[in-house]
Coordinates of C-alpha atoms in Angstrom, one line a residue:
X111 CA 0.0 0.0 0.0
X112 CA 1.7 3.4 -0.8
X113 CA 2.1 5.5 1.8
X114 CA 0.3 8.6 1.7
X115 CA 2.4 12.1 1.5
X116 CA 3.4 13.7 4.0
X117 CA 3.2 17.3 3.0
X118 CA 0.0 19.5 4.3
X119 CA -2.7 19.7 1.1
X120 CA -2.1 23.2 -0.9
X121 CA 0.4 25.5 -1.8
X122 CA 4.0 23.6 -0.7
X123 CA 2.6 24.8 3.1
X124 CA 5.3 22.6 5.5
X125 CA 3.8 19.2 7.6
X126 CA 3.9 20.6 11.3
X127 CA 7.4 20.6 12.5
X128 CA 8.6 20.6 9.3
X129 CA 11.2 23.8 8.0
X130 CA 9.8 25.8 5.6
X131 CA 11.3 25.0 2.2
X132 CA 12.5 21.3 2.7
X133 CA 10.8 20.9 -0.7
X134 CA 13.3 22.7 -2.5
X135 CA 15.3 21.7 -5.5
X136 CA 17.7 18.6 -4.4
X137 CA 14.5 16.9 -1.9
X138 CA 13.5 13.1 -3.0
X139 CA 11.5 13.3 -6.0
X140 CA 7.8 12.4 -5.2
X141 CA 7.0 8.9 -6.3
X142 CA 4.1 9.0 -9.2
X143 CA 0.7 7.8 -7.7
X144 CA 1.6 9.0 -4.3
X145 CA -1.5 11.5 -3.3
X146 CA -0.5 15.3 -3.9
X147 CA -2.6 18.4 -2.9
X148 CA -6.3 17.6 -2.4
X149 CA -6.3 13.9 -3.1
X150 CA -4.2 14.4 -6.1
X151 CA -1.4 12.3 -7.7
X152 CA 1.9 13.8 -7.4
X153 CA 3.5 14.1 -11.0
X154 CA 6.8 12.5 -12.0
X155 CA 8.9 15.5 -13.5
X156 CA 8.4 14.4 -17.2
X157 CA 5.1 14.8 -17.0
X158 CA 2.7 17.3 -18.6
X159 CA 0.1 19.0 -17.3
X160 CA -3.2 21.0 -19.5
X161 CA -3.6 23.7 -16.9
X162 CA -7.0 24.5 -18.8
X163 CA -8.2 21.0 -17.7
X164 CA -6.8 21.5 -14.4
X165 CA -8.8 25.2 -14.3
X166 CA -12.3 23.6 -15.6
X167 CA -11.6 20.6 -13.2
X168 CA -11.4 22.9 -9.8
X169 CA -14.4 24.5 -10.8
X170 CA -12.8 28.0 -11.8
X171 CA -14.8 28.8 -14.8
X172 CA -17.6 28.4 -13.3
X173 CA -17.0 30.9 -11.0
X174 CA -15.4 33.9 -13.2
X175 CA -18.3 32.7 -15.4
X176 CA -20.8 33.4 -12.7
X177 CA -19.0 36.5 -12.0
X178 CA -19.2 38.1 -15.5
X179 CA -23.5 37.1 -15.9
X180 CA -24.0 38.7 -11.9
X181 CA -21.6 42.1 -12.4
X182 CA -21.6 44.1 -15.1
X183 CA -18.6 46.0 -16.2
X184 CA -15.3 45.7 -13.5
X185 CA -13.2 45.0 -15.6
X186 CA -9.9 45.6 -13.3
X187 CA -11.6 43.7 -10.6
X188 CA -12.4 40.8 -12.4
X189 CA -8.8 40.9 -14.3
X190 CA -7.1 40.5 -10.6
X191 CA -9.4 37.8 -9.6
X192 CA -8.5 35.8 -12.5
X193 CA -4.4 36.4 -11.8
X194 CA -5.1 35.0 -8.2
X195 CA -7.2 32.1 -9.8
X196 CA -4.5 31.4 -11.7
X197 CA -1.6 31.6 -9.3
X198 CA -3.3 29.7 -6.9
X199 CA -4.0 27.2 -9.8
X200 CA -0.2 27.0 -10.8
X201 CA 0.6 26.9 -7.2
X202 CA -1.2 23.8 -6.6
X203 CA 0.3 21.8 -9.6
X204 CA 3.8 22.8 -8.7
X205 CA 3.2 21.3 -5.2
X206 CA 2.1 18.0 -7.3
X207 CA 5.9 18.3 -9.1
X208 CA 7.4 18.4 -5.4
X209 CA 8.2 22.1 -6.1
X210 CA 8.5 24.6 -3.0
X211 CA 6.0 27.0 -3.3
X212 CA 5.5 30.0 -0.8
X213 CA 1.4 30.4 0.0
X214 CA 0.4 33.7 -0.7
X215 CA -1.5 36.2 1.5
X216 CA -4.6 37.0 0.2
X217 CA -5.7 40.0 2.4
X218 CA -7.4 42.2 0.2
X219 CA -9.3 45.6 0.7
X220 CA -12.1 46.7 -1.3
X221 CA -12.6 50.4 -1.9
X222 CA -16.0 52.1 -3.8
X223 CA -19.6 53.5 -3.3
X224 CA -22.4 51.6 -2.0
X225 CA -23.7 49.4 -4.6
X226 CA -20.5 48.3 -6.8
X227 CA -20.5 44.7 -6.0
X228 CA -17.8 44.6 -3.7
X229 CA -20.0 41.5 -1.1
X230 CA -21.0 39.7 -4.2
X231 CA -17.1 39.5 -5.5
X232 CA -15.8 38.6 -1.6
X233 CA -18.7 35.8 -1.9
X234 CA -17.7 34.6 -5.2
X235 CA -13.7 34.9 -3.9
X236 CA -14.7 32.9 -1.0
X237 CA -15.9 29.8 -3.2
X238 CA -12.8 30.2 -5.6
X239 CA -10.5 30.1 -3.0
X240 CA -12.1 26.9 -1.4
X241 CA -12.5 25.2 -4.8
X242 CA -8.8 25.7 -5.8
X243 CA -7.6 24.3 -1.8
X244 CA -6.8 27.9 -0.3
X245 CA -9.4 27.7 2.5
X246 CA -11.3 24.9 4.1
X247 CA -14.6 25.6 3.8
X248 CA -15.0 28.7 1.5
X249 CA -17.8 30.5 3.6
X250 CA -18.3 34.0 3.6
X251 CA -18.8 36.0 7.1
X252 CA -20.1 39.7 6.8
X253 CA -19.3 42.6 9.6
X254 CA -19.0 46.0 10.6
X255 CA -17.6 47.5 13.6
X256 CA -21.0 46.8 15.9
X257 CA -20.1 43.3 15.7
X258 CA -16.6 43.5 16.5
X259 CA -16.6 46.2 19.4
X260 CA -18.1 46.5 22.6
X261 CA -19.6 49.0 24.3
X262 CA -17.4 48.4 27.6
X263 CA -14.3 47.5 29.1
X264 CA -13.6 43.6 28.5
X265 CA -16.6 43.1 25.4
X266 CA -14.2 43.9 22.6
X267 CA -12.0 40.7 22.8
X268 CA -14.8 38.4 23.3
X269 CA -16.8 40.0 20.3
X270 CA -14.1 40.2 17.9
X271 CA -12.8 36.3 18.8
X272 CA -16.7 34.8 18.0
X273 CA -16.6 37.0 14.7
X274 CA -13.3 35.2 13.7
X275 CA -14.3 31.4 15.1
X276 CA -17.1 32.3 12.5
X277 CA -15.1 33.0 9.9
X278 CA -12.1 30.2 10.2
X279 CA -11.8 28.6 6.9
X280 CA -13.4 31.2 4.9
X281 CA -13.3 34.8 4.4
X282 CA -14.2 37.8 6.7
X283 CA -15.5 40.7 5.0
X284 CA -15.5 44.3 7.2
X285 CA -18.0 46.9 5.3
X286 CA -16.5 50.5 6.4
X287 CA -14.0 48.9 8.0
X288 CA -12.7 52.5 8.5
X289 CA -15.0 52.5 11.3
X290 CA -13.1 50.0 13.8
X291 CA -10.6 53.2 14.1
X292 CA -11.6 56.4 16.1
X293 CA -8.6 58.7 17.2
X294 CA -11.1 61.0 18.4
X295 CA -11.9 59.3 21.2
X296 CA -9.5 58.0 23.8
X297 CA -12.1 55.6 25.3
X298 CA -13.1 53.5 22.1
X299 CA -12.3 50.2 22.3
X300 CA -11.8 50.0 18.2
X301 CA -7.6 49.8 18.2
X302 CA -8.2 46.6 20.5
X303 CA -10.5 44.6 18.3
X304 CA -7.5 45.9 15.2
X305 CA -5.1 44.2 17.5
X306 CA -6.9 41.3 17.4
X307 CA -7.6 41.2 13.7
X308 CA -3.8 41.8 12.9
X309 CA -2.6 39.0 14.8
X310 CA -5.0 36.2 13.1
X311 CA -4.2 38.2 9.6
X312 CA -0.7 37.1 10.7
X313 CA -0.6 33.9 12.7
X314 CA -3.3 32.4 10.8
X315 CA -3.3 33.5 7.5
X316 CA -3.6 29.9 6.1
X317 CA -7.0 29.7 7.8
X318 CA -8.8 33.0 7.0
X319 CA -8.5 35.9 4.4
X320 CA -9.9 39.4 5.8
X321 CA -11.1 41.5 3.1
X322 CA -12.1 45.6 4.5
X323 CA -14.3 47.8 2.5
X324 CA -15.5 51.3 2.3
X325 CA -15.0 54.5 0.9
X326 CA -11.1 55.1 -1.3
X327 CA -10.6 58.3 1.0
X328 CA -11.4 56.2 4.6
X329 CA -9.8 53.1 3.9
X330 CA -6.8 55.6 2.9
X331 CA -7.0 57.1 6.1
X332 CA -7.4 54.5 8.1
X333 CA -4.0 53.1 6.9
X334 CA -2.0 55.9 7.2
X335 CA -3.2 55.8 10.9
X336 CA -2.8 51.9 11.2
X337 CA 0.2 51.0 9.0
X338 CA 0.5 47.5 10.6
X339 CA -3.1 46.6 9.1
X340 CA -1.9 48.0 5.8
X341 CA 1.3 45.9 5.7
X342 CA -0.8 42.7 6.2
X343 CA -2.9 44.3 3.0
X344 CA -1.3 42.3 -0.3
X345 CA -4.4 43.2 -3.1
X346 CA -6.2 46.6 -2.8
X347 CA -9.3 46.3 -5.7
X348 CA -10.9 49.5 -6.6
X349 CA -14.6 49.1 -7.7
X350 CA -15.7 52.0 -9.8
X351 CA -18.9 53.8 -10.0
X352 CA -20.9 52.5 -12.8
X353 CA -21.7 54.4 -16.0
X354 CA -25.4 55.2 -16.9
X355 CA -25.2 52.2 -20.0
X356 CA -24.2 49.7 -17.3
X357 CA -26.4 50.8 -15.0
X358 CA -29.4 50.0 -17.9
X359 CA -27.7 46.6 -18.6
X360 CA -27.6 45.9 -14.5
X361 CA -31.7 46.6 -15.0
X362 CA -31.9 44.2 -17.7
X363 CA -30.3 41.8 -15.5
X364 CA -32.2 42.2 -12.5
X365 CA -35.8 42.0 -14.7
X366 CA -34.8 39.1 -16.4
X367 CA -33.7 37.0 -13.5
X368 CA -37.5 38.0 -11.9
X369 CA -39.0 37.1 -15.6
X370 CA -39.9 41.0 -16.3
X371 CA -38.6 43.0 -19.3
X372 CA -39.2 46.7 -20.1
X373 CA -41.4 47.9 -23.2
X374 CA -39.1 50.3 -25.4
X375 CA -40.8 53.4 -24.4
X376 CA -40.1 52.1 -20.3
X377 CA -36.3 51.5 -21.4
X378 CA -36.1 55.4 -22.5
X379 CA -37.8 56.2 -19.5
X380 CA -36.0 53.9 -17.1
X381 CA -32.3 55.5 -18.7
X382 CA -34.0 59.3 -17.7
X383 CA -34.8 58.2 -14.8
X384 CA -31.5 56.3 -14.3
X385 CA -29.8 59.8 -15.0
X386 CA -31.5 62.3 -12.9
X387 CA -31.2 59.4 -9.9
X388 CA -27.2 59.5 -10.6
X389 CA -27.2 63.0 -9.8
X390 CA -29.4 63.3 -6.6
X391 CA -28.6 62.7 -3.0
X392 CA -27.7 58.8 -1.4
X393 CA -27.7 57.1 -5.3
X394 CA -25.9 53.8 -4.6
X395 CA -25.5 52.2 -8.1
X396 CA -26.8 49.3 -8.3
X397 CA -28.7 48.8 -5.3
X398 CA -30.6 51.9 -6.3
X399 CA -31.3 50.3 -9.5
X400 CA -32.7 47.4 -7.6
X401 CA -35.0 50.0 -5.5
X402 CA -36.5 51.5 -8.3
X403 CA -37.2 48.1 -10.3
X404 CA -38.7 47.2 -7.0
X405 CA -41.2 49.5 -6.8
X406 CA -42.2 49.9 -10.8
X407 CA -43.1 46.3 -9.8
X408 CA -45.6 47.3 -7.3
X409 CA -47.1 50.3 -9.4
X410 CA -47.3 48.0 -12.4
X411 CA -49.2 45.1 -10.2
X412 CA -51.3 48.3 -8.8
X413 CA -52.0 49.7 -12.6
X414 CA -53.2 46.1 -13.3
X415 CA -55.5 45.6 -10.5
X416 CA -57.0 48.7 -11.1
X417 CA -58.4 48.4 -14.3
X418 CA -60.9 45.9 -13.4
X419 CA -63.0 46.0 -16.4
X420 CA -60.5 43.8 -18.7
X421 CA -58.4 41.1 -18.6
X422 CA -54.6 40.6 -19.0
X423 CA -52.1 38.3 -20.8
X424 CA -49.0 36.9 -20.0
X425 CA -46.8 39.7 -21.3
X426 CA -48.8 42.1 -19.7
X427 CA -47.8 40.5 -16.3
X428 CA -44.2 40.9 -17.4
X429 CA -44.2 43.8 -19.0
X430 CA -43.1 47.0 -17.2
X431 CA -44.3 50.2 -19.4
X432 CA -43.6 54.2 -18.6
X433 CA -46.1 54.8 -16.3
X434 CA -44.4 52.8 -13.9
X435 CA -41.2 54.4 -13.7
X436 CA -42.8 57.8 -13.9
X437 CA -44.5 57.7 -10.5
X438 CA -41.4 58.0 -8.8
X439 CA -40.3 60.7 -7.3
X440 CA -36.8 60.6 -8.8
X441 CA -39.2 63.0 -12.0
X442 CA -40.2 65.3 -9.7
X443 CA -37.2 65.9 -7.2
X444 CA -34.9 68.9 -8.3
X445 CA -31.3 67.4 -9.8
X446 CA -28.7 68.7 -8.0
X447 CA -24.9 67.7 -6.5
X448 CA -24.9 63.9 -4.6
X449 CA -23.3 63.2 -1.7
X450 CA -23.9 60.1 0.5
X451 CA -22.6 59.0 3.3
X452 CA -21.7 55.5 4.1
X453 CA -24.7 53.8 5.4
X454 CA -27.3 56.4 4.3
X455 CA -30.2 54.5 2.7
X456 CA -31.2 54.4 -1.0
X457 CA -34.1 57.4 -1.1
X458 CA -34.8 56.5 -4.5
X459 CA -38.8 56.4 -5.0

């Protein structure tokens, strides 16, 4: 019976007790059949390897596929989630090969409006980094600072740990993480639950990946006043506002997953309204997109029921027409300068 190998599953990561490295060029070669990185054979070093195969196998298209058909546009974002994909991919054969190779911290920080996708890419992350070995069970735990700090002396610590026991084997995702930090007042029990959070990003960074969020200008201030947390930082992702064309093809995504679709006049009216809403107060991309959809579904269900002296078909029931998008008081609201502040609601009506 061959023995199985010795070497912890994913990314050349020593066996407990064993030197960082002993992999290196010069080691025994790994005897072919012997089980490499999840369950894997290890390769003799003639062999060839289709790293397409090996991509489709883990599951990876799937996911960037499932990336590009929820998120429009992001183009960057999704560019630097398909380098890690692939690093972690290449990674994972080497180790098959008996070659050394370092695991990578994966800290990240997302930075944008409200609305940009940033928890929808941290959940799809999650699942790419469990299907190619990274983290055990590929979960994704969302925060903000009232579930990491206490109110009183001694409730930080004890918060903070339960967060992180959550979020073992998976990722931990801090909206405004900015938040955790308050120099202007002595008393706030923030820096501790930061302490806590940069020791795990260090000491256990083969179990967890911490991913903050918020506003470019915050989460640049909140570095410069915590440089430890930005050294433990290795991928900063910048999600952009979208333009008014994506914001129409986000629409056309959201009414076609919910089996609704927009006559043509509606789609002209839905793109005015889309641009008077981009320049009002608390807009939040997409999520206000999903607002106003929302409620042109109620007024077209109301326009329906009222007309009680005919009947309908099935395209009416999916059909979304002017009327229902020109209720809203996005029409009748002057246009002026936005500003939102992070968690302000969406006031689109």
């Amino acid at each position: 019976m061959t023995e199985p190998s010795s070497r912890r599953p994913g990314f050349g990561m020593p066996a407990p007790g064993r030197p960082a490295g002993t992999q290196a060029a010069g080691a025994e070669e790994p005897a072919p059949g012997q089980d490499g990185p999840d369950g894997q054979p290890d390769l003799p070093p003639d062999a060839r390897v289709d790293l397409a195969a090996e991509r489709k196998a883990a599951g990876i298209d799937e996911i960037l596929e499932a990336l590009d058909h929820e998120l429009v546009g992001l183009a960057p974002v999704k560019q630097r989630i398909r380098e890690i994909a692939a690093l972690l991919l290449v990674d994972r054969v080497r180790e098959r090969f008996g070659l050394a190779a370092t695991r990578p911290s994966l800290h990240m920080c997302f930075t944008g409006a409200p609305g940009t996708g940033k928890t929808t890419v941290a959940l799809r992350m999650a699942e790419l980094l469990h299907r190619v070995g990274y983290l055990e069970r590929g979960h994704l735990v969302a925060v903000t600072r009232d579930d990491l700090v206490g109110q009183y002396v001694g409730h930080t610590a004890p918060k903070t740990k339960e967060v992180l026991k959550r979020a073992m084997g998976g990722v931990l995702f801090i909206d405004e993480a900015y938040y955790l930090y308050r120099a202007d007042n002595e008393r706030d029990y923030g820096q501790e639950s930061i302490e806590i959070l940069l020791q795990v990003m260090e000491n256990q960074r083969d179990k967890i990946v911490v991913i903050l969020a918020g506003y470019k200008d915050r989460m640049d201030s909140f570095f410069a006043s915590n440089p430890g947390m930005s050294s433990r930082i290795a991928h900063h992702l910048d999600f952009p506002e979208y333009s008014l064309d994506e914001l129409a093809d986000i629409a056309q995504l959201m009414l076609g997953e919910v089996a609704y679709r927009l006559s043509g006049e509606a789609e002209a009216t839905l793109r005015h309204y889309l641009d008077r809403r981009m320049r009002q107060p608390r807009f939040a991309n997409a999520r206000s997109v999903r607002n106003a959809l929302e409620r042109a579904r109620l007024r077209h269900a109301s326009r329906l029921l009222g007309e009680t002296d005919r009947t309908w078909t099935r395209d009416d029931l999916m059909r979304l027409e002017p009327a229902d998008l020109l209720a809203s008081r996005v029409f009748a609201d002057p246009v002026q300068a936005r500003t939102m502040g992070p968690g302000e609601p969406d006031a689109s009506g």
